Each structure stands twice: as C-alpha cells, then as structure tokens.
mmCIF file of C-alpha atoms in Angstrom:
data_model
loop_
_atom_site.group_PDB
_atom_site.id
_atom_site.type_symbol
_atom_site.label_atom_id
_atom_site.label_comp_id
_atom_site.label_asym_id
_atom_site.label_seq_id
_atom_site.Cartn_x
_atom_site.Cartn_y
_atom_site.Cartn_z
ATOM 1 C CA UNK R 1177 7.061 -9.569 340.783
ATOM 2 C CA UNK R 1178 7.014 -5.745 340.454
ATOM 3 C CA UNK R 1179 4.749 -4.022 337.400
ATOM 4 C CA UNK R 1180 6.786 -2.577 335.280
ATOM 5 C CA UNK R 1181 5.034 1.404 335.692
ATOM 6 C CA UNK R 1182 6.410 2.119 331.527
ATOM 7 C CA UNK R 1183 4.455 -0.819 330.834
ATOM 8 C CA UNK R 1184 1.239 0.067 332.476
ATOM 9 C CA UNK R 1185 1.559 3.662 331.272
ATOM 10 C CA UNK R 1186 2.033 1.973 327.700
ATOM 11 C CA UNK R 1187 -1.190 0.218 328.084
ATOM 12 C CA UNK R 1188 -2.907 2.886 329.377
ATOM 13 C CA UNK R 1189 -6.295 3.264 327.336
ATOM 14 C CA UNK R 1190 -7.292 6.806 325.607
ATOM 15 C CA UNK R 1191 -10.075 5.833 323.737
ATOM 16 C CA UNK R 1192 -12.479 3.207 322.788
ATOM 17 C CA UNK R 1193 -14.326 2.600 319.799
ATOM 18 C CA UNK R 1194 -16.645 -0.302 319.185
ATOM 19 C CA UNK R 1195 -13.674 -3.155 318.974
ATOM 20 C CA UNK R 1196 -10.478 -0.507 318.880
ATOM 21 C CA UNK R 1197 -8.816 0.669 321.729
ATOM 22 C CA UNK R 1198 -6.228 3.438 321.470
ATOM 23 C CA UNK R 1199 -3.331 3.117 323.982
ATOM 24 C CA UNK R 1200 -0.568 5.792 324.924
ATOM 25 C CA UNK R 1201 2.153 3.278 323.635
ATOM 26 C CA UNK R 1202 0.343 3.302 320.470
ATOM 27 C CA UNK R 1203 -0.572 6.501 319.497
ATOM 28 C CA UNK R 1204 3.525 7.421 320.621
ATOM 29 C CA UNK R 1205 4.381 4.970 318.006
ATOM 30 C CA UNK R 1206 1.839 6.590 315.204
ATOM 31 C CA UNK R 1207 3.579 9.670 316.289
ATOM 32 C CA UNK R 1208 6.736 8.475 315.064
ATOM 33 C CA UNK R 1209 6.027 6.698 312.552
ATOM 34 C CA UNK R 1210 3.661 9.943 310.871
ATOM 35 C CA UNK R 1211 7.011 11.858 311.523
ATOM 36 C CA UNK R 1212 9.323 9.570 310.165
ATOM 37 C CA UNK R 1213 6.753 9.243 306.873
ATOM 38 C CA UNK R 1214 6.612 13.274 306.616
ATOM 39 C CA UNK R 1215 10.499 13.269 306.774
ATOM 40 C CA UNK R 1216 11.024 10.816 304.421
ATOM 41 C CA UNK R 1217 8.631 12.588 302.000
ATOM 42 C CA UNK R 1218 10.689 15.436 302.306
ATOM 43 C CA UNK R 1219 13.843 13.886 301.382
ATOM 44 C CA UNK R 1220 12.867 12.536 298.729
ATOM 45 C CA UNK R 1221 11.071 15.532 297.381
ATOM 46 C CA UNK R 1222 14.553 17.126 297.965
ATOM 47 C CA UNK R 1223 16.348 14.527 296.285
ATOM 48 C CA UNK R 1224 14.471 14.315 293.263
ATOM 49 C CA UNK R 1225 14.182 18.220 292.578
ATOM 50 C CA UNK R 1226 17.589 17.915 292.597
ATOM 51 C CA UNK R 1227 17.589 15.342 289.959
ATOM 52 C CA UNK R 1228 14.935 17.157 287.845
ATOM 53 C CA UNK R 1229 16.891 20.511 288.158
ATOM 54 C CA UNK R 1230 20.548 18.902 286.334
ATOM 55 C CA UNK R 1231 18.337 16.803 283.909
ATOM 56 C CA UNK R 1232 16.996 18.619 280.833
ATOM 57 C CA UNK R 1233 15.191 15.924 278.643
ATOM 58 C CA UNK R 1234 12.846 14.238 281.745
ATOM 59 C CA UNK R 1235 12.163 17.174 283.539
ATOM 60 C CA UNK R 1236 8.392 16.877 283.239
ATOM 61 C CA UNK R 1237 8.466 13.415 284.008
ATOM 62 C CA UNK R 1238 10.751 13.412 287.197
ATOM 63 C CA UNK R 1239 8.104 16.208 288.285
ATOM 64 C CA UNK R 1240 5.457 13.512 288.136
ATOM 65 C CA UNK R 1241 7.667 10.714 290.119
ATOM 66 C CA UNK R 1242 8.697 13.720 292.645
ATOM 67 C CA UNK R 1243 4.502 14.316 293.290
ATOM 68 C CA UNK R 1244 3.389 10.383 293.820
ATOM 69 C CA UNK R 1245 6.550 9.892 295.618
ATOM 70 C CA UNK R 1246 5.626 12.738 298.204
ATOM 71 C CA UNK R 1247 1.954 12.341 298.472
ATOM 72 C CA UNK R 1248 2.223 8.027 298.310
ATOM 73 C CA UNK R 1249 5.107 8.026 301.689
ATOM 74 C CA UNK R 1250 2.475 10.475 303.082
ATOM 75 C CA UNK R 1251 -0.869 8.313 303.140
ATOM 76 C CA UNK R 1252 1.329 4.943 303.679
ATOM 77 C CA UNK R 1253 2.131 6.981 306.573
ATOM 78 C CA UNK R 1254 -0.410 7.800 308.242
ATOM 79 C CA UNK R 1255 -2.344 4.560 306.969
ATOM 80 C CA UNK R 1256 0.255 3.061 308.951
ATOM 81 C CA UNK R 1257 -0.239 4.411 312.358
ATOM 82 C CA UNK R 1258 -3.949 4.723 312.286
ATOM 83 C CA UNK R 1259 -2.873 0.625 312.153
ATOM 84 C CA UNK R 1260 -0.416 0.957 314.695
ATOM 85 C CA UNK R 1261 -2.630 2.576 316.738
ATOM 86 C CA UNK R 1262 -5.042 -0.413 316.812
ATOM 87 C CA UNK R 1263 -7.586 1.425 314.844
ATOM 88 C CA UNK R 1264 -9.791 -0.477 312.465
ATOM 89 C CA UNK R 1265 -9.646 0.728 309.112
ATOM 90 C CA UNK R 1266 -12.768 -0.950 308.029
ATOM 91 C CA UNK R 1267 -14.794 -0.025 310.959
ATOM 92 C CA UNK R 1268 -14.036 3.131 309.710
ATOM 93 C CA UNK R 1269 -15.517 3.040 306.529
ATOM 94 C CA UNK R 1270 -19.025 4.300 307.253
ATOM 95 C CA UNK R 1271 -17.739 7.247 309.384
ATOM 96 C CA UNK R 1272 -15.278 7.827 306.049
ATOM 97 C CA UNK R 1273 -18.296 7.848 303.721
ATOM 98 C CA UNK R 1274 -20.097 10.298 306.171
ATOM 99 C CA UNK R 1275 -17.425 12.478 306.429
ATOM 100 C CA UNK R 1276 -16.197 12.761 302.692
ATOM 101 C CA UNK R 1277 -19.920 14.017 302.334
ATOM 102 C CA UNK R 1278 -19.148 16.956 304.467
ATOM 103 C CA UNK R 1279 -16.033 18.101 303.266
ATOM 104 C CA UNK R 1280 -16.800 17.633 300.337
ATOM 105 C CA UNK R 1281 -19.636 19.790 300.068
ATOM 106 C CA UNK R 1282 -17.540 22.334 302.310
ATOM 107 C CA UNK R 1283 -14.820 21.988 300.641
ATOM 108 C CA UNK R 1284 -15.582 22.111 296.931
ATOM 109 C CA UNK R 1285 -13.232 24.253 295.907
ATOM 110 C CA UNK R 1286 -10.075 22.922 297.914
ATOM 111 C CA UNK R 1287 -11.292 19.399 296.202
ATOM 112 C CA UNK R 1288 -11.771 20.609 292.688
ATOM 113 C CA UNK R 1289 -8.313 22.039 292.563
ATOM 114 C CA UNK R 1290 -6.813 19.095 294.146
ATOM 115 C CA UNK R 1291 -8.504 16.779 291.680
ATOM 116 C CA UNK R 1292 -7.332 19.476 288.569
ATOM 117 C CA UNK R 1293 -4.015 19.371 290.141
ATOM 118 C CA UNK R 1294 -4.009 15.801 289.855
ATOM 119 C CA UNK R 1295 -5.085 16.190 286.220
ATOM 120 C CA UNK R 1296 -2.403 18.893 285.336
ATOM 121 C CA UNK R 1297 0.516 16.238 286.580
ATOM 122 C CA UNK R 1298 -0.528 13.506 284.401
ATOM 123 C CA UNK R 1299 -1.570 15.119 281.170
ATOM 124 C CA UNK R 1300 1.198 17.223 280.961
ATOM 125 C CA UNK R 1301 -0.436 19.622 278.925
ATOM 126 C CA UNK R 1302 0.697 22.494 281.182
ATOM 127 C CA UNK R 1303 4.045 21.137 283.045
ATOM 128 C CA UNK R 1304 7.130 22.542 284.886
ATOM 129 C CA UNK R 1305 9.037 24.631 282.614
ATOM 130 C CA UNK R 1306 6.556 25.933 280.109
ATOM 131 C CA UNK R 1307 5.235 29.539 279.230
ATOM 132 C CA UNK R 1308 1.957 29.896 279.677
ATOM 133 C CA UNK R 1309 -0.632 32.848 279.059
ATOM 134 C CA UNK R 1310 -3.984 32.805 281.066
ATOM 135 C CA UNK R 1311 -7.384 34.449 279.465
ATOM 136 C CA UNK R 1312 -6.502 37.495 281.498
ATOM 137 C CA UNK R 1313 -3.053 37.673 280.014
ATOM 138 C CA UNK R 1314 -1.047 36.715 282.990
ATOM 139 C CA UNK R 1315 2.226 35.315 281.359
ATOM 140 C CA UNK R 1316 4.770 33.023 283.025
ATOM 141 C CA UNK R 1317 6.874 30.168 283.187
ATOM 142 C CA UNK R 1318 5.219 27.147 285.530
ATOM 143 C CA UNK R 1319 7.437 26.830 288.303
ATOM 144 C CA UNK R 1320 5.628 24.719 290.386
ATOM 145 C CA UNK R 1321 2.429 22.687 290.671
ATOM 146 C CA UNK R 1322 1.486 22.306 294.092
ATOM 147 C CA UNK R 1323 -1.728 19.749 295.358
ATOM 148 C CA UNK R 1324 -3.958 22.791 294.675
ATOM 149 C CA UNK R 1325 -2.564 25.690 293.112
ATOM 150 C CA UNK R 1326 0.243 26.476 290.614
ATOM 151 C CA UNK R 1327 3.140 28.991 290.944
ATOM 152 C CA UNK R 1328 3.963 30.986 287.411
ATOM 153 C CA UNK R 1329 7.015 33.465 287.328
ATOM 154 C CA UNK R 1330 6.713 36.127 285.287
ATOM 155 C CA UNK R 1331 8.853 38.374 283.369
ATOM 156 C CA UNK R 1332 9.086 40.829 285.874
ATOM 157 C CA UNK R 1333 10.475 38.324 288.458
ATOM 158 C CA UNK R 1334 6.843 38.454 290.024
ATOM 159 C CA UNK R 1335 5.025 34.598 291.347
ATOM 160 C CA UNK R 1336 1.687 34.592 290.653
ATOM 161 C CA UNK R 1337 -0.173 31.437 292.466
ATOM 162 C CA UNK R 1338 -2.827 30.223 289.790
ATOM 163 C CA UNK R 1339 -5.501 27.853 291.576
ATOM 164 C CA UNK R 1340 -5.031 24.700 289.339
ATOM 165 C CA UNK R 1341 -8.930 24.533 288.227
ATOM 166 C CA UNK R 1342 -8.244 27.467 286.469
ATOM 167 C CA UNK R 1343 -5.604 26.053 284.221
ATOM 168 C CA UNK R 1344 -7.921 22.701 283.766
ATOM 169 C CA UNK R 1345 -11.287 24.803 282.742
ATOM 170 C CA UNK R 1346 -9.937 28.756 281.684
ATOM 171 C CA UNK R 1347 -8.054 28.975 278.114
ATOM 172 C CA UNK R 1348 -4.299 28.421 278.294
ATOM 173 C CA UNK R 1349 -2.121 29.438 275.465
ATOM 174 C CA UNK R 1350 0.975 27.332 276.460
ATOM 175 C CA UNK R 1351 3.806 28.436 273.935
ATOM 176 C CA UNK R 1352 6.195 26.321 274.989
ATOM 177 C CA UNK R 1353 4.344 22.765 274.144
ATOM 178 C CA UNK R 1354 6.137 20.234 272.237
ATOM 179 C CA UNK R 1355 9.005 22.843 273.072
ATOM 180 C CA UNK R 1356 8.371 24.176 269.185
ATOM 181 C CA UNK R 1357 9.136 27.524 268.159
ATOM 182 C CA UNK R 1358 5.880 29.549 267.119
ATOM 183 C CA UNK R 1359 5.363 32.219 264.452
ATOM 184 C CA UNK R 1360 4.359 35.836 265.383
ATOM 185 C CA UNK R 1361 3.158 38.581 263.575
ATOM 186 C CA UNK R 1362 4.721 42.299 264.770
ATOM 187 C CA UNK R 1363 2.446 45.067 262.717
ATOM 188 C CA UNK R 1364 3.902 48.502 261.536
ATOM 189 C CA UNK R 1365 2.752 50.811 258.914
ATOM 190 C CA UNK R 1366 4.346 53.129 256.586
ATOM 191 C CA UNK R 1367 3.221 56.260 254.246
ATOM 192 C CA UNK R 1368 1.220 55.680 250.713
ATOM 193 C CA UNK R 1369 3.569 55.487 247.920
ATOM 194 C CA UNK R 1370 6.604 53.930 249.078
ATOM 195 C CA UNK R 1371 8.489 50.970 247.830
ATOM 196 C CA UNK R 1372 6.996 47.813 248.907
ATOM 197 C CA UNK R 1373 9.649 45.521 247.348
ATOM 198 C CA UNK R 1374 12.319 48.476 249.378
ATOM 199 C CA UNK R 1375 10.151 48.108 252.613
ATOM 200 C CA UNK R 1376 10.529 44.494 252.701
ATOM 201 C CA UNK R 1377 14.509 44.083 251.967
ATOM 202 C CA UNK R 1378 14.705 46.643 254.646
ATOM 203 C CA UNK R 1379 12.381 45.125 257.293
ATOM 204 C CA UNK R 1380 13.475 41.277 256.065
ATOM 205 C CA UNK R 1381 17.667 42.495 257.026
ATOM 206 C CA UNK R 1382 16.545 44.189 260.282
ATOM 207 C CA UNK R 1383 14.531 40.864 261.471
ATOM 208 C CA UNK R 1384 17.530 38.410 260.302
ATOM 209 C CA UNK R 1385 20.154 40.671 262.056
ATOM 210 C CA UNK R 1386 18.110 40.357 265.699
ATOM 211 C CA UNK R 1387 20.020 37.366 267.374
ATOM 212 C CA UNK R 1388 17.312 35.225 268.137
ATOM 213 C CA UNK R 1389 15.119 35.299 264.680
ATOM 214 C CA UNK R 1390 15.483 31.726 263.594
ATOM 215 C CA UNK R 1391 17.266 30.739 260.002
ATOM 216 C CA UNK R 1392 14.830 30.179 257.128
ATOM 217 C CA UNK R 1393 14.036 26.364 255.805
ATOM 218 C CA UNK R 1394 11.578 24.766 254.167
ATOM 219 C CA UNK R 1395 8.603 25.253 256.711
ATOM 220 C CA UNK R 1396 9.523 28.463 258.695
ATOM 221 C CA UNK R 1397 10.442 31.458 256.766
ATOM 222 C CA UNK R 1398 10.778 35.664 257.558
ATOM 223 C CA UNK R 1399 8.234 37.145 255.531
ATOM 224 C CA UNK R 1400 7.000 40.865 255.257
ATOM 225 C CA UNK R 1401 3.064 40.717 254.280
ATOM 226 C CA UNK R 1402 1.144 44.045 253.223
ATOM 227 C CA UNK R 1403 -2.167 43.636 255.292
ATOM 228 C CA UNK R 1404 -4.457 46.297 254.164
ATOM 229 C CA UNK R 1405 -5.104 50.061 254.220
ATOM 230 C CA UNK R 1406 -5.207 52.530 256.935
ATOM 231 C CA UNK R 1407 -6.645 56.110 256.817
ATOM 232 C CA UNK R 1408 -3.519 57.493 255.651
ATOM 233 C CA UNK R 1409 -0.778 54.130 256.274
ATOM 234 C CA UNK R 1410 -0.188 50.956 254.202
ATOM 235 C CA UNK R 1411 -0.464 48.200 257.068
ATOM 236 C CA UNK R 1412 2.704 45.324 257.002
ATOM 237 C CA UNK R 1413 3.083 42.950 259.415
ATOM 238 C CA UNK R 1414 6.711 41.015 259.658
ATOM 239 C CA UNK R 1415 5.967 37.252 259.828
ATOM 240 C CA UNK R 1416 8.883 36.129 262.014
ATOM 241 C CA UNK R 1417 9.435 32.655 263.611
ATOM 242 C CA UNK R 1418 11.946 33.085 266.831
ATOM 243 C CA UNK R 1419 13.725 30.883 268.790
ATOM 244 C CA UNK R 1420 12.147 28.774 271.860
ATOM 245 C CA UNK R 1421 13.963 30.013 274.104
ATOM 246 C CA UNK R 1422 13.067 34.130 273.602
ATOM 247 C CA UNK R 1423 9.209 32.592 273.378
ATOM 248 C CA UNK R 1424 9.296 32.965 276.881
ATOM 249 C CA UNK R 1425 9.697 36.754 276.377
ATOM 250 C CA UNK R 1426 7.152 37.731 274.172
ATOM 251 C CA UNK R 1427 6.483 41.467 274.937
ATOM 252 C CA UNK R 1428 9.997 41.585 274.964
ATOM 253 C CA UNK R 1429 10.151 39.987 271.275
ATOM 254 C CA UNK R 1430 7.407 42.201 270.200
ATOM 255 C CA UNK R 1431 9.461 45.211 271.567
ATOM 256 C CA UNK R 1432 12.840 44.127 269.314
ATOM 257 C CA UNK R 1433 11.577 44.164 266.556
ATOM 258 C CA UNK R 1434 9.264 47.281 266.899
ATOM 259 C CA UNK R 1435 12.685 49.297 267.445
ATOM 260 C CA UNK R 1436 14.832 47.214 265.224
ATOM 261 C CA UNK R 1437 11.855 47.878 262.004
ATOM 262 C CA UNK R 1438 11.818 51.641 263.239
ATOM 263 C CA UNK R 1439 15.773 51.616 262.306
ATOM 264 C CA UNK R 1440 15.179 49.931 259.553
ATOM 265 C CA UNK R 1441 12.706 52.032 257.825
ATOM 266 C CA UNK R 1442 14.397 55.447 259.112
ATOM 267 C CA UNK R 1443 17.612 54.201 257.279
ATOM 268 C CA UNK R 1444 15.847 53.751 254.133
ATOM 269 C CA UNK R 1445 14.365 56.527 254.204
ATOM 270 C CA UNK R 1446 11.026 54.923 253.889
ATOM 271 C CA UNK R 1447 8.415 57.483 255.534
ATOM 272 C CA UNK R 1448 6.465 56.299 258.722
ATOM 273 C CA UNK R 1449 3.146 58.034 258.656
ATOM 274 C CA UNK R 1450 1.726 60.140 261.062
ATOM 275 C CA UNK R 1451 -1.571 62.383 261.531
ATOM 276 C CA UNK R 1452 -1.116 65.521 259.685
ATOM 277 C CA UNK R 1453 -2.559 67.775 257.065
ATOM 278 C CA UNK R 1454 -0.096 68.878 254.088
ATOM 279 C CA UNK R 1455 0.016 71.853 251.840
ATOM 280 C CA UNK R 1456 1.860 71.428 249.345
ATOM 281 C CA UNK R 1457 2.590 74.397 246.461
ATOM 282 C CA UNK R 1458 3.840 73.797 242.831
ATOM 283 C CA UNK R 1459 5.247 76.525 241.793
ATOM 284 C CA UNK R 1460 7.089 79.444 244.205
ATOM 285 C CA UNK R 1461 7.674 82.784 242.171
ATOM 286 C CA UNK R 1462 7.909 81.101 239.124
ATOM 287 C CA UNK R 1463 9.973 77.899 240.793
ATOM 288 C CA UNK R 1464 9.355 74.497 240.894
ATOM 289 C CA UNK R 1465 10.726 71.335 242.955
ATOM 290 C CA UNK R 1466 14.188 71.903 244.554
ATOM 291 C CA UNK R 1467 14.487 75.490 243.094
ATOM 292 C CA UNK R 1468 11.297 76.359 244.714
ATOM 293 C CA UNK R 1469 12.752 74.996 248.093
ATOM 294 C CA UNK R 1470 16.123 76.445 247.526
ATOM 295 C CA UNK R 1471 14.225 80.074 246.986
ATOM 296 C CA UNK R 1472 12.967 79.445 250.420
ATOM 297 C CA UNK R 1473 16.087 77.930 251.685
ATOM 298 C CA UNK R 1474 15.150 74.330 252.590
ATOM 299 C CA UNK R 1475 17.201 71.468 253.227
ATOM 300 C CA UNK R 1476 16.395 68.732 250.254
ATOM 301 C CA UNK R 1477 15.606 65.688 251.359
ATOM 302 C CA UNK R 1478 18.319 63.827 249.608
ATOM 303 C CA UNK R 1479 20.863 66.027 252.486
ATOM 304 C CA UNK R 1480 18.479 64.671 255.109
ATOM 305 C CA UNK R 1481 18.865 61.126 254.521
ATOM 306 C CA UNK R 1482 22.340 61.432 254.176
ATOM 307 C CA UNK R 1483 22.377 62.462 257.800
ATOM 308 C CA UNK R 1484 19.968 60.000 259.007
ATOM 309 C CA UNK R 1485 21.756 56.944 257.493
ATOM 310 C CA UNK R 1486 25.152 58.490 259.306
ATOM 311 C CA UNK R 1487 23.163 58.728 262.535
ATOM 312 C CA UNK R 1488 24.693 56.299 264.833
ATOM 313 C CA UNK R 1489 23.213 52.444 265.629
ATOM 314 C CA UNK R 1490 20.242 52.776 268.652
ATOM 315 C CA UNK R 1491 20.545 50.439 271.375
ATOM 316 C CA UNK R 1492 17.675 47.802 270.943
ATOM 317 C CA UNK R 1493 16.885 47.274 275.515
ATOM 318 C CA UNK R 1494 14.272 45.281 274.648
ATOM 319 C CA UNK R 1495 16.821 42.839 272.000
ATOM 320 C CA UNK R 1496 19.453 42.251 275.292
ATOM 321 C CA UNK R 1497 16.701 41.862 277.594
ATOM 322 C CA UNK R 1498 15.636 38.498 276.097
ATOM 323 C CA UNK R 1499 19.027 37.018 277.380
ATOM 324 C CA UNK R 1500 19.284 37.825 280.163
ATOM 325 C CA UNK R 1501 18.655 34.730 282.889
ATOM 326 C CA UNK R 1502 16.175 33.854 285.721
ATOM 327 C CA UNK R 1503 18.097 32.243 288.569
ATOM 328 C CA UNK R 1504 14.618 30.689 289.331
ATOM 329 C CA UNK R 1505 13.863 29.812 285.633
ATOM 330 C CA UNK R 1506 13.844 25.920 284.518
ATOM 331 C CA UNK R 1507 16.836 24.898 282.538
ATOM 332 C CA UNK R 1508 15.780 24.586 278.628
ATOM 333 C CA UNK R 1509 15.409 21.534 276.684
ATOM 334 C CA UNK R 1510 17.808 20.799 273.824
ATOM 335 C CA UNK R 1511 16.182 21.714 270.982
ATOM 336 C CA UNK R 1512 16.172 19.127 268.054
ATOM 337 C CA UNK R 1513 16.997 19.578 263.972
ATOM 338 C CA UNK R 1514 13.127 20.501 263.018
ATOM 339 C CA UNK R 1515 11.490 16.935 261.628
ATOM 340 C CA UNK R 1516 10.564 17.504 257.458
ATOM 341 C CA UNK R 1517 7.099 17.577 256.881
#
C-alpha cells in the first residue's frame, strides 16, 4: 500500500522539546484555530458595542462584558493551539516563570498600564461615557479604554490617548460620576456702591433664563454670594447648579454665563468696574449735579440707560454651543427625579 505523501507531510516534525513534538499538521491547525479565536473576538467585540451604543442605563457594564469577552476568546485561543500543537503546557511552566521575569522587568510600563487598565474596567470609577479632567487640565469624555491606554475626546473634537496608570495614580476630577449634576461658582465683580439686593435679582433672572441652569428645590438652589473686596470691585460669584448633560462643557458653561451676567448688569445699569482714576468737581460756575453737566453739555446718565436697556439682545455663542452634538459622543443616561435628602 502507497503512503499517503499529505500524511507524511502532516507528520513531518518541526521541533522537539523534551516530550513535545511540533508537527506541520499541527501547528496548521493552531493556525486556524488562533485565527478563528481572533475572529470570533472581533465579532463579538462588534456585536456588543453595538449593544452598548442603543442601551443607555448598562452602558458601563456591557463595556466590561465587551473587554473579558475579547481578551477571554483570545487566551482560550491560543491556549488552545499551543494544545493542538502537542505542546505541554506544564512543561512550560519554568520557561513561563523565566520569561515573565524578563518582560516584566522590560516591560514595566506596558504591564503597569495593562494591570491599571484592568483596574479602571472593574471599578468603574472612570468608565465609558464620563467627563473627566486630568491634573494638567486635559478635559474629555472617555471614549474608550483600551488594554493599556484610554482614549478621551475633547471639546474641540480632539482624542487624546491617556496611558491608563495615569488615571489609576494622577488626580481625576470625573464630573460625570453617579451621573449627578454639580454646582459651580462663575465670579464677576461690580463697582462700590451699587445695589446688592438689585445685583442679585438681575444676575439670579439672567442665570434662570440660560436653558440649561437647573430649577431650584430643596437641595440645589441659584444663589448670588458677595465674596469679598477688590481694590476698587465688590467680588460676587453666581452659585449655579446646571444640568448633566452641559457638565460636559464646562468652559463653555463658564463662558454663558460670563456674557449672559455682562447683559444682565449692563441692563440694570449696575456699573462694572474698571482701572481708572476719577475727578470729580462739585460745583461748575456756580452749578451743581445735572445743571453743572448741562452747563457743559453732557448726556445724564438717566438718557444713557435708557439707550442701553433699548440696545438689542447679544447672541450668547458660548449658550448654543453647549447643544450642539458629538457624533462620537456616548449617548446620555436618563436622568432620575433627584432622591430627598
């Protein structure tokens, strides 16, 4: 009877290690089987970001099941056709040990991100979705966590990749966490003298007319605090809680309510201060007050108001930038009634 020549080519030994022998039919069939483990990783990568992206609520956890899934068909995988192969795993165990050593100590800084990226997925302190701020005030929304680095979009529609160890050992200011709202404080001065009880009506309408200022209840309220003193200012700051979903915006939020507070204060007629000496005169030829100016033919300031307040409405850019949409952005969760304290 004729050899089959497949069948001796099958058997045909590559290598041999202490009680393993590699064959060419067997390391074709780790081939495969390595191949058919990477491609059915990818699919179901593929299939489950497709899931997370039309689910809202278990976004963060769908993440998690999307990462073991990948990473578990990957190691069955190849686990699989070092067996296939004929290798023994346990003769390999030494050699393992040996060689963990190595990369290890080479690779110290591939392993520590890999180990913080592990860390990031399961505590879910930082997840897919949020807005973070790094200590060197990068902002972003996570897009991605990746085996050892993260992907944050910014504002700008710029990725920044963040090496995971950084968000496991740097200070992160996630503002998104618990997907609460959180309270921020937008400064602005005004002259000595004026109204405080008019600055704050003024400053309180302008914040509750922007669109995304939250409504008042029994925890979260718009409040206009005086601060202290400046060289020649009194110092406010608007105490304003918005909505989650302009958190993600913040220099943007900051930038509303600077302009919308401007328009505010200019329409009162409530006087923003500036460097600048004054000399002022009592009397004029005998004249005081608004006789003195009319002698020297001044506009009063009542007639200068009065064209102010008819000035037309600015544009607040910074107000209609917070809605507009990132293609790339994570949907938002449905925000809940808050919980009573």
């Amino acid at each position: 009877m004729v050899d089959n020549p497949l069948h001796r080519l099958d058997a045909f030994e590559l290598v041999k290690m202490g009680k393993s022998t590699i064959t060419v039919g067997g390391l074709g069939a780790a081939i495969v089987i390595v191949a058919a483990a990477l491609l059915a990783a990818r699919l179901a990568a593929a299939g489950l970001r497709r899931l997370r992206a039309r689910a809202v609520g278990n976004a963060a956890s769908l993440y998690i099941v999307e990462k073991l899934a990948t990473y578990g068909l990957i190691v069955i995988g190849f686990l699989a056709a070092l067996s296939t192969m004929g290798v023994d795993l346990t003769s390999l165990a030494v050699f393992a040990g040996a060689l963990g050593v190595g990369v290890g100590l080479g690779l110290q800084g591939v392993i520590k991100d890999f180990a913080s990226g592990i860390s990031l997925v399961f505590e879910r302190l930082v997840a897919v979705g949020d807005f973070v701020e790094l200590s060197n005030g990068t902002r972003g929304v996570v897009h991605e966590i990746g085996p050892r680095s993260t992907r944050l979009r910014t504002n700008d529609s710029t990725d920044v990749i963040v090496p995971n160890s950084v968000l496991v050992n740097d200070q992160v200011i996630n503002w998104t966490l618990h997907h609460s709202t959180r309270r921020i404080r937008v400064p602005f001065v005004t002259a000595f003298g004026v109204d405080k009880e008019k600055v704050r009506e003024a400053v309180l309408a302008a914040a509750r007319s922007v669109p995304f200022t939250s409504p008042d209840d029994a925890t979260r309220r718009t409040q206009v605090w005086l601060v202290g003193y400046g060289e020649s200012a009194l110092k406010f700051e608007l105490i304003v809680w918005p909505t989650i979903d302009s958190v993600r915006r913040p220099a943007a939020i900051f930038a509303a309510y600077t302009w919308a507070i401007d328009d505010a204060l200019r329409g009162a007629g409530i006087e923003i201060p500036y460097p600048q000496r004054e000399l002022r005169l009592r009397g004029l030829f005998g004249e005081e007050g608004e006789d003195a100016r009319a002698a020297l033919r001044l506009e009063p300031r009542a007639a200068r108001r009065a064209k102010a307040k008819a000035a037309a409405v600015s544009r607040n850019d910074a107000a209609e930038d917070l809605e507009r949409e990132d293609p790339e952005e994570p949907p938002l969760p449905v925000q809940g009634p808050p919980k009573p304290s």
